[in-house]
mmCIF file of N, CA, C and O in Angstrom:
data_model
loop_
_atom_site.group_PDB
_atom_site.id
_atom_site.type_symbol
_atom_site.label_atom_id
_atom_site.label_comp_id
_atom_site.label_asym_id
_atom_site.label_seq_id
_atom_site.Cartn_x
_atom_site.Cartn_y
_atom_site.Cartn_z
ATOM 1 N N MET A 1 8.846 23.279 2.470
ATOM 2 C CA MET A 1 8.025 23.519 3.636
ATOM 3 C C MET A 1 6.747 24.238 3.213
ATOM 4 O O MET A 1 5.673 23.982 3.761
ATOM 5 N N THR A 2 6.832 25.124 2.231
ATOM 6 C CA THR A 2 5.654 25.887 1.799
ATOM 7 C C THR A 2 4.616 24.955 1.180
ATOM 8 O O THR A 2 3.430 25.073 1.459
ATOM 9 N N GLN A 3 5.073 24.025 0.339
ATOM 10 C CA GLN A 3 4.138 23.097 -0.288
ATOM 11 C C GLN A 3 3.472 22.204 0.774
ATOM 12 O O GLN A 3 2.306 21.899 0.664
ATOM 13 N N TRP A 4 4.207 21.836 1.800
ATOM 14 C CA TRP A 4 3.642 21.041 2.871
ATOM 15 C C TRP A 4 2.516 21.822 3.551
ATOM 16 O O TRP A 4 1.439 21.257 3.839
ATOM 17 N N LEU A 5 2.731 23.106 3.792
ATOM 18 C CA LEU A 5 1.682 23.915 4.413
ATOM 19 C C LEU A 5 0.484 24.085 3.496
ATOM 20 O O LEU A 5 -0.683 24.036 3.936
ATOM 21 N N TYR A 6 0.715 24.274 2.199
ATOM 22 C CA TYR A 6 -0.380 24.381 1.248
ATOM 23 C C TYR A 6 -1.208 23.092 1.218
ATOM 24 O O TYR A 6 -2.432 23.130 1.199
ATOM 25 N N GLN A 7 -0.507 21.939 1.242
ATOM 26 C CA GLN A 7 -1.220 20.658 1.271
ATOM 27 C C GLN A 7 -2.098 20.548 2.496
ATOM 28 O O GLN A 7 -3.265 20.127 2.399
ATOM 29 N N ARG A 8 -1.574 20.911 3.651
ATOM 30 C CA ARG A 8 -2.365 20.759 4.895
ATOM 31 C C ARG A 8 -3.516 21.771 4.926
ATOM 32 O O ARG A 8 -4.616 21.417 5.346
ATOM 33 N N PHE A 9 -3.283 22.989 4.507
ATOM 34 C CA PHE A 9 -4.360 23.999 4.526
ATOM 35 C C PHE A 9 -5.488 23.609 3.576
ATOM 36 O O PHE A 9 -6.656 23.691 3.928
ATOM 37 N N THR A 10 -5.124 23.209 2.351
ATOM 38 C CA THR A 10 -6.166 22.840 1.403
ATOM 39 C C THR A 10 -6.905 21.613 1.866
ATOM 40 O O THR A 10 -8.121 21.501 1.718
ATOM 41 N N ALA A 11 -6.193 20.642 2.480
ATOM 42 C CA ALA A 11 -6.843 19.433 2.992
ATOM 43 C C ALA A 11 -7.818 19.795 4.121
ATOM 44 O O ALA A 11 -8.926 19.259 4.179
ATOM 45 N N PHE A 12 -7.418 20.684 4.988
ATOM 46 C CA PHE A 12 -8.302 21.111 6.085
ATOM 47 C C PHE A 12 -9.575 21.733 5.543
ATOM 48 O O PHE A 12 -10.686 21.409 5.990
ATOM 49 N N PHE A 13 -9.454 22.626 4.565
ATOM 50 C CA PHE A 13 -10.624 23.235 3.994
ATOM 51 C C PHE A 13 -11.520 22.244 3.298
ATOM 52 O O PHE A 13 -12.742 22.256 3.444
ATOM 53 N N MET A 14 -10.915 21.311 2.544
ATOM 54 C CA MET A 14 -11.704 20.336 1.803
ATOM 55 C C MET A 14 -12.426 19.373 2.762
ATOM 56 O O MET A 14 -13.561 18.980 2.510
ATOM 57 N N ILE A 15 -11.792 19.037 3.888
ATOM 58 C CA ILE A 15 -12.444 18.175 4.870
ATOM 59 C C ILE A 15 -13.616 18.922 5.507
ATOM 60 O O ILE A 15 -14.689 18.345 5.685
ATOM 61 N N ALA A 16 -13.417 20.202 5.857
ATOM 62 C CA ALA A 16 -14.513 20.960 6.449
ATOM 63 C C ALA A 16 -15.673 21.102 5.477
ATOM 64 O O ALA A 16 -16.847 20.902 5.862
ATOM 65 N N TYR A 17 -15.406 21.394 4.224
ATOM 66 C CA TYR A 17 -16.454 21.545 3.222
ATOM 67 C C TYR A 17 -17.176 20.195 3.020
ATOM 68 O O TYR A 17 -18.393 20.150 2.988
ATOM 69 N N SER A 18 -16.424 19.131 2.922
ATOM 70 C CA SER A 18 -17.006 17.809 2.742
ATOM 71 C C SER A 18 -17.863 17.430 3.964
ATOM 72 O O SER A 18 -18.934 16.789 3.790
ATOM 73 N N ALA A 19 -17.423 17.784 5.136
ATOM 74 C CA ALA A 19 -18.211 17.478 6.355
ATOM 75 C C ALA A 19 -19.541 18.210 6.334
ATOM 76 O O ALA A 19 -20.570 17.639 6.717
ATOM 77 N N ILE A 20 -19.540 19.451 5.845
ATOM 78 C CA ILE A 20 -20.799 20.216 5.729
ATOM 79 C C ILE A 20 -21.728 19.520 4.761
ATOM 80 O O ILE A 20 -22.934 19.358 5.039
ATOM 81 N N ILE A 21 -21.209 19.089 3.633
ATOM 82 C CA ILE A 21 -22.057 18.394 2.635
ATOM 83 C C ILE A 21 -22.585 17.094 3.183
ATOM 84 O O ILE A 21 -23.781 16.770 3.055
ATOM 85 N N VAL A 22 -21.746 16.292 3.807
ATOM 86 C CA VAL A 22 -22.175 15.005 4.372
ATOM 87 C C VAL A 22 -23.218 15.236 5.497
ATOM 88 O O VAL A 22 -24.212 14.517 5.558
ATOM 89 N N PHE A 23 -22.978 16.228 6.346
ATOM 90 C CA PHE A 23 -23.937 16.531 7.387
ATOM 91 C C PHE A 23 -25.287 16.870 6.787
ATOM 92 O O PHE A 23 -26.337 16.407 7.253
ATOM 93 N N TYR A 24 -25.269 17.682 5.741
ATOM 94 C CA TYR A 24 -26.527 18.060 5.058
ATOM 95 C C TYR A 24 -27.225 16.820 4.496
ATOM 96 O O TYR A 24 -28.434 16.657 4.645
ATOM 97 N N LEU A 25 -26.482 15.968 3.821
ATOM 98 C CA LEU A 25 -27.068 14.790 3.199
ATOM 99 C C LEU A 25 -27.620 13.803 4.236
ATOM 100 O O LEU A 25 -28.601 13.122 3.972
ATOM 101 N N LEU A 26 -26.966 13.744 5.404
ATOM 102 C CA LEU A 26 -27.412 12.777 6.419
ATOM 103 C C LEU A 26 -28.614 13.268 7.225
ATOM 104 O O LEU A 26 -29.470 12.474 7.608
ATOM 105 N N PHE A 27 -28.702 14.549 7.485
ATOM 106 C CA PHE A 27 -29.683 15.043 8.433
ATOM 107 C C PHE A 27 -30.801 15.877 7.809
ATOM 108 O O PHE A 27 -31.688 16.327 8.542
ATOM 109 N N TYR A 28 -30.796 16.069 6.535
ATOM 110 C CA TYR A 28 -31.876 16.801 5.873
ATOM 111 C C TYR A 28 -32.481 15.957 4.770
ATOM 112 O O TYR A 28 -31.825 15.105 4.191
ATOM 113 N N THR A 29 -33.720 16.217 4.485
ATOM 114 C CA THR A 29 -34.370 15.518 3.386
ATOM 115 C C THR A 29 -33.749 15.986 2.081
ATOM 116 O O THR A 29 -33.667 17.185 1.797
ATOM 117 N N PHE A 30 -33.279 15.039 1.308
ATOM 118 C CA PHE A 30 -32.568 15.349 0.069
ATOM 119 C C PHE A 30 -33.539 15.341 -1.101
ATOM 120 O O PHE A 30 -33.928 14.311 -1.592
ATOM 121 N N THR A 31 -33.927 16.520 -1.525
ATOM 122 C CA THR A 31 -34.767 16.703 -2.732
ATOM 123 C C THR A 31 -34.093 17.748 -3.609
ATOM 124 O O THR A 31 -33.183 18.456 -3.162
ATOM 125 N N TYR A 32 -34.578 17.871 -4.784
ATOM 126 C CA TYR A 32 -34.044 18.872 -5.682
ATOM 127 C C TYR A 32 -34.211 20.285 -5.115
ATOM 128 O O TYR A 32 -33.278 21.087 -5.105
ATOM 129 N N GLU A 33 -35.389 20.538 -4.563
ATOM 130 C CA GLU A 33 -35.688 21.866 -4.000
ATOM 131 C C GLU A 33 -34.805 22.187 -2.809
ATOM 132 O O GLU A 33 -34.291 23.303 -2.655
ATOM 133 N N SER A 34 -34.568 21.175 -1.939
ATOM 134 C CA SER A 34 -33.734 21.428 -0.760
ATOM 135 C C SER A 34 -32.278 21.626 -1.188
ATOM 136 O O SER A 34 -31.566 22.433 -0.584
ATOM 137 N N TRP A 35 -31.848 20.871 -2.188
ATOM 138 C CA TRP A 35 -30.471 21.050 -2.638
ATOM 139 C C TRP A 35 -30.272 22.418 -3.292
ATOM 140 O O TRP A 35 -29.251 23.079 -3.063
ATOM 141 N N VAL A 36 -31.236 22.902 -4.059
ATOM 142 C CA VAL A 36 -31.145 24.233 -4.647
ATOM 143 C C VAL A 36 -31.124 25.287 -3.548
ATOM 144 O O VAL A 36 -30.315 26.216 -3.600
ATOM 145 N N ALA A 37 -31.955 25.133 -2.540
ATOM 146 C CA ALA A 37 -31.970 26.081 -1.429
ATOM 147 C C ALA A 37 -30.651 26.055 -0.670
ATOM 148 O O ALA A 37 -30.145 27.110 -0.229
ATOM 149 N N PHE A 38 -30.059 24.893 -0.529
ATOM 150 C CA PHE A 38 -28.785 24.761 0.188
ATOM 151 C C PHE A 38 -27.625 25.356 -0.599
ATOM 152 O O PHE A 38 -26.748 26.004 -0.025
ATOM 153 N N MET A 39 -27.632 25.185 -1.917
ATOM 154 C CA MET A 39 -26.520 25.661 -2.758
ATOM 155 C C MET A 39 -26.684 27.112 -3.238
ATOM 156 O O MET A 39 -25.767 27.666 -3.825
ATOM 157 N N SER A 40 -27.836 27.721 -3.020
ATOM 158 C CA SER A 40 -28.108 29.044 -3.537
ATOM 159 C C SER A 40 -27.419 30.209 -2.846
ATOM 160 O O SER A 40 -27.085 31.188 -3.500
ATOM 161 N N PRO A 41 -27.224 30.184 -1.539
ATOM 162 C CA PRO A 41 -26.610 31.349 -0.881
ATOM 163 C C PRO A 41 -25.228 31.666 -1.445
ATOM 164 O O PRO A 41 -24.488 30.754 -1.843
ATOM 165 N N LEU A 42 -24.889 32.932 -1.429
ATOM 166 C CA LEU A 42 -23.614 33.358 -1.979
ATOM 167 C C LEU A 42 -22.436 32.709 -1.253
ATOM 168 O O LEU A 42 -21.459 32.301 -1.886
ATOM 169 N N TRP A 43 -22.516 32.554 0.055
ATOM 170 C CA TRP A 43 -21.404 31.945 0.787
ATOM 171 C C TRP A 43 -21.176 30.513 0.362
ATOM 172 O O TRP A 43 -20.021 30.058 0.314
ATOM 173 N N MET A 44 -22.240 29.800 0.016
ATOM 174 C CA MET A 44 -22.076 28.402 -0.400
ATOM 175 C C MET A 44 -21.504 28.328 -1.809
ATOM 176 O O MET A 44 -20.696 27.450 -2.099
ATOM 177 N N ARG A 45 -21.885 29.248 -2.662
ATOM 178 C CA ARG A 45 -21.312 29.293 -4.000
ATOM 179 C C ARG A 45 -19.824 29.618 -3.948
ATOM 180 O O ARG A 45 -19.022 29.017 -4.662
ATOM 181 N N TRP A 46 -19.449 30.550 -3.061
ATOM 182 C CA TRP A 46 -18.036 30.870 -2.887
ATOM 183 C C TRP A 46 -17.276 29.689 -2.320
ATOM 184 O O TRP A 46 -16.160 29.388 -2.758
ATOM 185 N N ALA A 47 -17.839 29.048 -1.314
ATOM 186 C CA ALA A 47 -17.197 27.883 -0.694
ATOM 187 C C ALA A 47 -17.001 26.765 -1.701
ATOM 188 O O ALA A 47 -15.954 26.103 -1.726
ATOM 189 N N THR A 48 -17.981 26.566 -2.571
ATOM 190 C CA THR A 48 -17.871 25.514 -3.600
ATOM 191 C C THR A 48 -16.776 25.862 -4.596
ATOM 192 O O THR A 48 -15.971 25.000 -4.967
ATOM 193 N N SER A 49 -16.722 27.109 -5.005
ATOM 194 C CA SER A 49 -15.665 27.543 -5.936
ATOM 195 C C SER A 49 -14.289 27.377 -5.317
ATOM 196 O O SER A 49 -13.353 26.866 -5.932
ATOM 197 N N ILE A 50 -14.150 27.809 -4.075
ATOM 198 C CA ILE A 50 -12.872 27.701 -3.364
ATOM 199 C C ILE A 50 -12.490 26.229 -3.173
ATOM 200 O O ILE A 50 -11.338 25.845 -3.312
ATOM 201 N N PHE A 51 -13.507 25.390 -2.862
ATOM 202 C CA PHE A 51 -13.241 23.970 -2.716
ATOM 203 C C PHE A 51 -12.615 23.382 -3.966
ATOM 204 O O PHE A 51 -11.609 22.666 -3.901
ATOM 205 N N PHE A 52 -13.162 23.684 -5.135
ATOM 206 C CA PHE A 52 -12.640 23.115 -6.375
ATOM 207 C C PHE A 52 -11.244 23.689 -6.712
ATOM 208 O O PHE A 52 -10.354 22.968 -7.176
ATOM 209 N N ILE A 53 -11.021 24.975 -6.422
ATOM 210 C CA ILE A 53 -9.708 25.560 -6.670
ATOM 211 C C ILE A 53 -8.673 24.931 -5.752
ATOM 212 O O ILE A 53 -7.579 24.560 -6.169
ATOM 213 N N PHE A 54 -9.028 24.749 -4.451
ATOM 214 C CA PHE A 54 -8.122 24.129 -3.519
ATOM 215 C C PHE A 54 -7.881 22.657 -3.890
ATOM 216 O O PHE A 54 -6.792 22.132 -3.682
ATOM 217 N N MET A 55 -8.904 21.997 -4.416
ATOM 218 C CA MET A 55 -8.730 20.604 -4.825
ATOM 219 C C MET A 55 -7.704 20.512 -5.966
ATOM 220 O O MET A 55 -6.864 19.609 -5.990
ATOM 221 N N ILE A 56 -7.762 21.452 -6.898
ATOM 222 C CA ILE A 56 -6.810 21.480 -8.009
ATOM 223 C C ILE A 56 -5.393 21.751 -7.493
ATOM 224 O O ILE A 56 -4.437 21.067 -7.876
ATOM 225 N N ILE A 57 -5.245 22.692 -6.560
ATOM 226 C CA ILE A 57 -3.938 22.997 -5.992
ATOM 227 C C ILE A 57 -3.394 21.770 -5.213
ATOM 228 O O ILE A 57 -2.222 21.401 -5.380
ATOM 229 N N HIS A 58 -4.236 21.173 -4.426
ATOM 230 C CA HIS A 58 -3.862 19.996 -3.623
ATOM 231 C C HIS A 58 -3.410 18.849 -4.541
ATOM 232 O O HIS A 58 -2.358 18.220 -4.308
ATOM 233 N N ALA A 59 -4.157 18.603 -5.593
ATOM 234 C CA ALA A 59 -3.811 17.531 -6.516
ATOM 235 C C ALA A 59 -2.512 17.867 -7.267
ATOM 236 O O ALA A 59 -1.683 16.976 -7.501
ATOM 237 N N TRP A 60 -2.353 19.106 -7.657
ATOM 238 C CA TRP A 60 -1.149 19.503 -8.398
ATOM 239 C C TRP A 60 0.118 19.250 -7.542
ATOM 240 O O TRP A 60 1.090 18.680 -8.023
ATOM 241 N N ILE A 61 0.066 19.619 -6.285
ATOM 242 C CA ILE A 61 1.225 19.413 -5.417
ATOM 243 C C ILE A 61 1.486 17.924 -5.240
ATOM 244 O O ILE A 61 2.622 17.464 -5.279
ATOM 245 N N GLY A 62 0.419 17.172 -5.048
ATOM 246 C CA GLY A 62 0.571 15.720 -4.881
ATOM 247 C C GLY A 62 1.166 15.053 -6.111
ATOM 248 O O GLY A 62 2.062 14.215 -6.003
ATOM 249 N N VAL A 63 0.685 15.434 -7.277
ATOM 250 C CA VAL A 63 1.217 14.867 -8.529
ATOM 251 C C VAL A 63 2.689 15.243 -8.699
ATOM 252 O O VAL A 63 3.507 14.419 -9.130
ATOM 253 N N GLN A 64 3.033 16.480 -8.369
ATOM 254 C CA GLN A 64 4.424 16.918 -8.486
ATOM 255 C C GLN A 64 5.351 16.047 -7.632
ATOM 256 O O GLN A 64 6.433 15.652 -8.040
ATOM 257 N N HIS A 65 4.908 15.734 -6.414
ATOM 258 C CA HIS A 65 5.738 14.921 -5.528
ATOM 259 C C HIS A 65 5.862 13.496 -6.028
ATOM 260 O O HIS A 65 6.937 12.882 -5.934
ATOM 261 N N VAL A 66 4.781 12.948 -6.534
ATOM 262 C CA VAL A 66 4.843 11.585 -7.087
ATOM 263 C C VAL A 66 5.755 11.545 -8.297
ATOM 264 O O VAL A 66 6.595 10.619 -8.415
ATOM 265 N N ILE A 67 5.668 12.517 -9.178
ATOM 266 C CA ILE A 67 6.544 12.581 -10.338
ATOM 267 C C ILE A 67 8.005 12.714 -9.919
ATOM 268 O O ILE A 67 8.880 12.002 -10.417
ATOM 269 N N ASP A 68 8.289 13.594 -8.966
ATOM 270 C CA ASP A 68 9.654 13.785 -8.502
ATOM 271 C C ASP A 68 10.227 12.512 -7.839
ATOM 272 O O ASP A 68 11.406 12.211 -7.982
ATOM 273 N N ASP A 69 9.378 11.779 -7.144
ATOM 274 C CA ASP A 69 9.835 10.585 -6.443
ATOM 275 C C ASP A 69 10.045 9.396 -7.347
ATOM 276 O O ASP A 69 10.961 8.591 -7.115
ATOM 277 N N TYR A 70 9.213 9.234 -8.357
ATOM 278 C CA TYR A 70 9.215 7.975 -9.123
ATOM 279 C C TYR A 70 9.697 8.086 -10.564
ATOM 280 O O TYR A 70 10.010 7.060 -11.164
ATOM 281 N N ILE A 71 9.723 9.253 -11.135
ATOM 282 C CA ILE A 71 10.160 9.420 -12.528
ATOM 283 C C ILE A 71 11.588 10.002 -12.487
ATOM 284 O O ILE A 71 11.798 11.094 -11.985
ATOM 285 N N LYS A 72 12.522 9.247 -13.039
ATOM 286 C CA LYS A 72 13.943 9.675 -12.995
ATOM 287 C C LYS A 72 14.416 10.321 -14.290
ATOM 288 O O LYS A 72 15.333 11.143 -14.257
ATOM 289 N N LEU A 73 13.811 9.975 -15.417
ATOM 290 C CA LEU A 73 14.251 10.558 -16.687
ATOM 291 C C LEU A 73 13.738 11.995 -16.793
ATOM 292 O O LEU A 73 12.552 12.273 -16.691
ATOM 293 N N SER A 74 14.656 12.921 -17.017
ATOM 294 C CA SER A 74 14.306 14.353 -17.096
ATOM 295 C C SER A 74 13.325 14.644 -18.224
ATOM 296 O O SER A 74 12.390 15.435 -18.026
ATOM 297 N N PHE A 75 13.524 14.029 -19.376
ATOM 298 C CA PHE A 75 12.603 14.271 -20.498
ATOM 299 C C PHE A 75 11.195 13.795 -20.177
ATOM 300 O O PHE A 75 10.221 14.515 -20.421
ATOM 301 N N LEU A 76 11.092 12.613 -19.638
ATOM 302 C CA LEU A 76 9.772 12.057 -19.289
ATOM 303 C C LEU A 76 9.110 12.886 -18.177
ATOM 304 O O LEU A 76 7.905 13.130 -18.213
ATOM 305 N N LYS A 77 9.913 13.314 -17.224
ATOM 306 C CA LYS A 77 9.409 14.139 -16.138
ATOM 307 C C LYS A 77 8.834 15.465 -16.686
ATOM 308 O O LYS A 77 7.765 15.894 -16.302
ATOM 309 N N ALA A 78 9.575 16.065 -17.602
ATOM 310 C CA ALA A 78 9.121 17.325 -18.225
ATOM 311 C C ALA A 78 7.838 17.091 -19.038
ATOM 312 O O ALA A 78 6.921 17.914 -18.998
ATOM 313 N N LEU A 79 7.803 16.016 -19.774
ATOM 314 C CA LEU A 79 6.629 15.689 -20.590
ATOM 315 C C LEU A 79 5.375 15.507 -19.722
ATOM 316 O O LEU A 79 4.299 16.045 -20.015
ATOM 317 N N ILE A 80 5.526 14.754 -18.634
ATOM 318 C CA ILE A 80 4.406 14.524 -17.727
ATOM 319 C C ILE A 80 3.980 15.822 -17.052
ATOM 320 O O ILE A 80 2.783 16.120 -16.903
ATOM 321 N N ASN A 81 4.940 16.637 -16.654
ATOM 322 C CA ASN A 81 4.606 17.950 -16.036
ATOM 323 C C ASN A 81 3.848 18.832 -17.006
ATOM 324 O O ASN A 81 2.878 19.513 -16.588
ATOM 325 N N ILE A 82 4.241 18.884 -18.265
ATOM 326 C CA ILE A 82 3.536 19.691 -19.253
ATOM 327 C C ILE A 82 2.115 19.184 -19.453
ATOM 328 O O ILE A 82 1.155 19.948 -19.528
ATOM 329 N N PHE A 83 1.970 17.850 -19.544
ATOM 330 C CA PHE A 83 0.655 17.259 -19.667
ATOM 331 C C PHE A 83 -0.266 17.637 -18.513
ATOM 332 O O PHE A 83 -1.396 18.076 -18.725
ATOM 333 N N PHE A 84 0.241 17.502 -17.284
ATOM 334 C CA PHE A 84 -0.589 17.847 -16.127
ATOM 335 C C PHE A 84 -0.816 19.347 -15.997
ATOM 336 O O PHE A 84 -1.859 19.769 -15.528
ATOM 337 N N LEU A 85 0.119 20.154 -16.463
ATOM 338 C CA LEU A 85 -0.071 21.580 -16.453
ATOM 339 C C LEU A 85 -1.201 21.972 -17.411
ATOM 340 O O LEU A 85 -2.109 22.747 -17.061
ATOM 341 N N LEU A 86 -1.204 21.396 -18.615
ATOM 342 C CA LEU A 86 -2.288 21.670 -19.561
ATOM 343 C C LEU A 86 -3.639 21.173 -19.049
ATOM 344 O O LEU A 86 -4.655 21.852 -19.187
ATOM 345 N N LEU A 87 -3.630 19.991 -18.442
ATOM 346 C CA LEU A 87 -4.873 19.465 -17.872
ATOM 347 C C LEU A 87 -5.384 20.344 -16.744
ATOM 348 O O LEU A 87 -6.581 20.643 -16.647
ATOM 349 N N THR A 88 -4.497 20.841 -15.908
ATOM 350 C CA THR A 88 -4.874 21.726 -14.806
ATOM 351 C C THR A 88 -5.399 23.042 -15.350
ATOM 352 O O THR A 88 -6.400 23.570 -14.843
ATOM 353 N N LEU A 89 -4.751 23.601 -16.336
ATOM 354 C CA LEU A 89 -5.235 24.875 -16.941
ATOM 355 C C LEU A 89 -6.612 24.699 -17.545
ATOM 356 O O LEU A 89 -7.471 25.577 -17.416
ATOM 357 N N ALA A 90 -6.831 23.550 -18.184
ATOM 358 C CA ALA A 90 -8.154 23.290 -18.756
ATOM 359 C C ALA A 90 -9.213 23.218 -17.664
ATOM 360 O O ALA A 90 -10.324 23.753 -17.823
ATOM 361 N N GLN A 91 -8.875 22.621 -16.551
ATOM 362 C CA GLN A 91 -9.816 22.554 -15.429
ATOM 363 C C GLN A 91 -10.102 23.927 -14.848
ATOM 364 O O GLN A 91 -11.243 24.262 -14.533
ATOM 365 N N VAL A 92 -9.060 24.738 -14.717
ATOM 366 C CA VAL A 92 -9.228 26.085 -14.148
ATOM 367 C C VAL A 92 -10.073 26.952 -15.081
ATOM 368 O O VAL A 92 -10.885 27.764 -14.638
ATOM 369 N N ILE A 93 -9.902 26.767 -16.385
ATOM 370 C CA ILE A 93 -10.693 27.539 -17.347
ATOM 371 C C ILE A 93 -12.120 27.043 -17.400
ATOM 372 O O ILE A 93 -13.070 27.838 -17.448
ATOM 373 N N TYR A 94 -12.331 25.752 -17.325
ATOM 374 C CA TYR A 94 -13.681 25.179 -17.414
ATOM 375 C C TYR A 94 -14.486 25.346 -16.133
ATOM 376 O O TYR A 94 -15.718 25.464 -16.185
ATOM 377 N N LEU A 95 -13.814 25.384 -14.981
ATOM 378 C CA LEU A 95 -14.516 25.464 -13.689
ATOM 379 C C LEU A 95 -15.448 26.674 -13.575
ATOM 380 O O LEU A 95 -16.616 26.492 -13.234
ATOM 381 N N PRO A 96 -15.022 27.885 -13.864
ATOM 382 C CA PRO A 96 -15.946 29.035 -13.732
ATOM 383 C C PRO A 96 -17.141 28.882 -14.665
ATOM 384 O O PRO A 96 -18.280 29.245 -14.294
ATOM 385 N N TYR A 97 -16.908 28.383 -15.870
ATOM 386 C CA TYR A 97 -18.028 28.196 -16.819
ATOM 387 C C TYR A 97 -19.016 27.189 -16.249
ATOM 388 O O TYR A 97 -20.213 27.434 -16.240
ATOM 389 N N PHE A 98 -18.521 26.065 -15.742
ATOM 390 C CA PHE A 98 -19.382 25.032 -15.214
ATOM 391 C C PHE A 98 -20.177 25.557 -14.022
ATOM 392 O O PHE A 98 -21.382 25.348 -13.915
ATOM 393 N N LEU A 99 -19.479 26.236 -13.112
ATOM 394 C CA LEU A 99 -20.186 26.736 -11.892
ATOM 395 C C LEU A 99 -21.173 27.853 -12.254
ATOM 396 O O LEU A 99 -22.248 27.915 -11.667
ATOM 397 N N THR A 100 -20.846 28.698 -13.203
ATOM 398 C CA THR A 100 -21.773 29.763 -13.591
ATOM 399 C C THR A 100 -23.009 29.186 -14.271
ATOM 400 O O THR A 100 -24.127 29.555 -13.924
ATOM 401 N N VAL A 101 -22.817 28.258 -15.173
ATOM 402 C CA VAL A 101 -23.954 27.657 -15.864
ATOM 403 C C VAL A 101 -24.801 26.873 -14.906
ATOM 404 O O VAL A 101 -26.021 26.984 -14.900
ATOM 405 N N SER A 102 -24.188 26.113 -14.020
ATOM 406 C CA SER A 102 -24.976 25.315 -13.090
ATOM 407 C C SER A 102 -25.705 26.180 -12.089
ATOM 408 O O SER A 102 -26.828 25.872 -11.708
ATOM 409 N N TYR A 103 -25.111 27.295 -11.660
ATOM 410 C CA TYR A 103 -25.811 28.162 -10.717
ATOM 411 C C TYR A 103 -26.892 29.010 -11.369
ATOM 412 O O TYR A 103 -27.871 29.344 -10.709
ATOM 413 N N THR A 104 -26.742 29.306 -12.622
ATOM 414 C CA THR A 104 -27.793 30.108 -13.270
ATOM 415 C C THR A 104 -29.005 29.256 -13.536
ATOM 416 O O THR A 104 -30.096 29.775 -13.711
ATOM 417 N N HIS A 105 -28.840 27.927 -13.570
ATOM 418 C CA HIS A 105 -29.961 27.025 -13.798
ATOM 419 C C HIS A 105 -30.572 26.513 -12.510
ATOM 420 O O HIS A 105 -31.448 25.660 -12.546
ATOM 421 N N LEU A 106 -30.063 27.002 -11.376
ATOM 422 C CA LEU A 106 -30.631 26.577 -10.080
ATOM 423 C C LEU A 106 -31.913 27.346 -9.816
ATOM 424 O O LEU A 106 -31.943 28.268 -9.029
ATOM 425 N N THR A 107 -32.940 26.938 -10.433
ATOM 426 C CA THR A 107 -34.252 27.532 -10.186
ATOM 427 C C THR A 107 -35.205 26.431 -9.829
ATOM 428 O O THR A 107 -35.103 25.298 -10.309
ATOM 429 N N LEU A 108 -36.141 26.767 -9.012
ATOM 430 C CA LEU A 108 -37.133 25.758 -8.611
ATOM 431 C C LEU A 108 -38.149 25.559 -9.737
ATOM 432 O O LEU A 108 -38.571 26.505 -10.390
ATOM 433 N N PRO A 109 -38.502 24.311 -9.966
ATOM 434 C CA PRO A 109 -39.532 24.064 -10.989
ATOM 435 C C PRO A 109 -40.871 24.635 -10.544
ATOM 436 O O PRO A 109 -41.199 24.636 -9.378
ATOM 437 N N THR A 110 -41.629 25.127 -11.501
ATOM 438 C CA THR A 110 -42.924 25.734 -11.161
ATOM 439 C C THR A 110 -44.055 24.789 -11.477
ATOM 440 O O THR A 110 -43.958 23.842 -12.160
#
């Protein structure tokens, strides 16, 4: 039941975040300067970070259920779980670096 709630909560947040991005892209002029201005506020940087963390959690739960439903061999199930765990850890480690580097370079050209 807990994983079901996590899936729904993360999906709700990701839909809301995606709707904000789509709304921006549809109703505002999309230029480099406008995108920098849109992504610069602290609340948007936090929302983007939370979006990616929730996306990783959402995907992890989904992959776990697919593995449990379709993989019957215990050894193969453990091997796939370890592979996805390492992949997820790499994403979690790389995400802050990527977001920090990309946000520090968000400057308007002069």
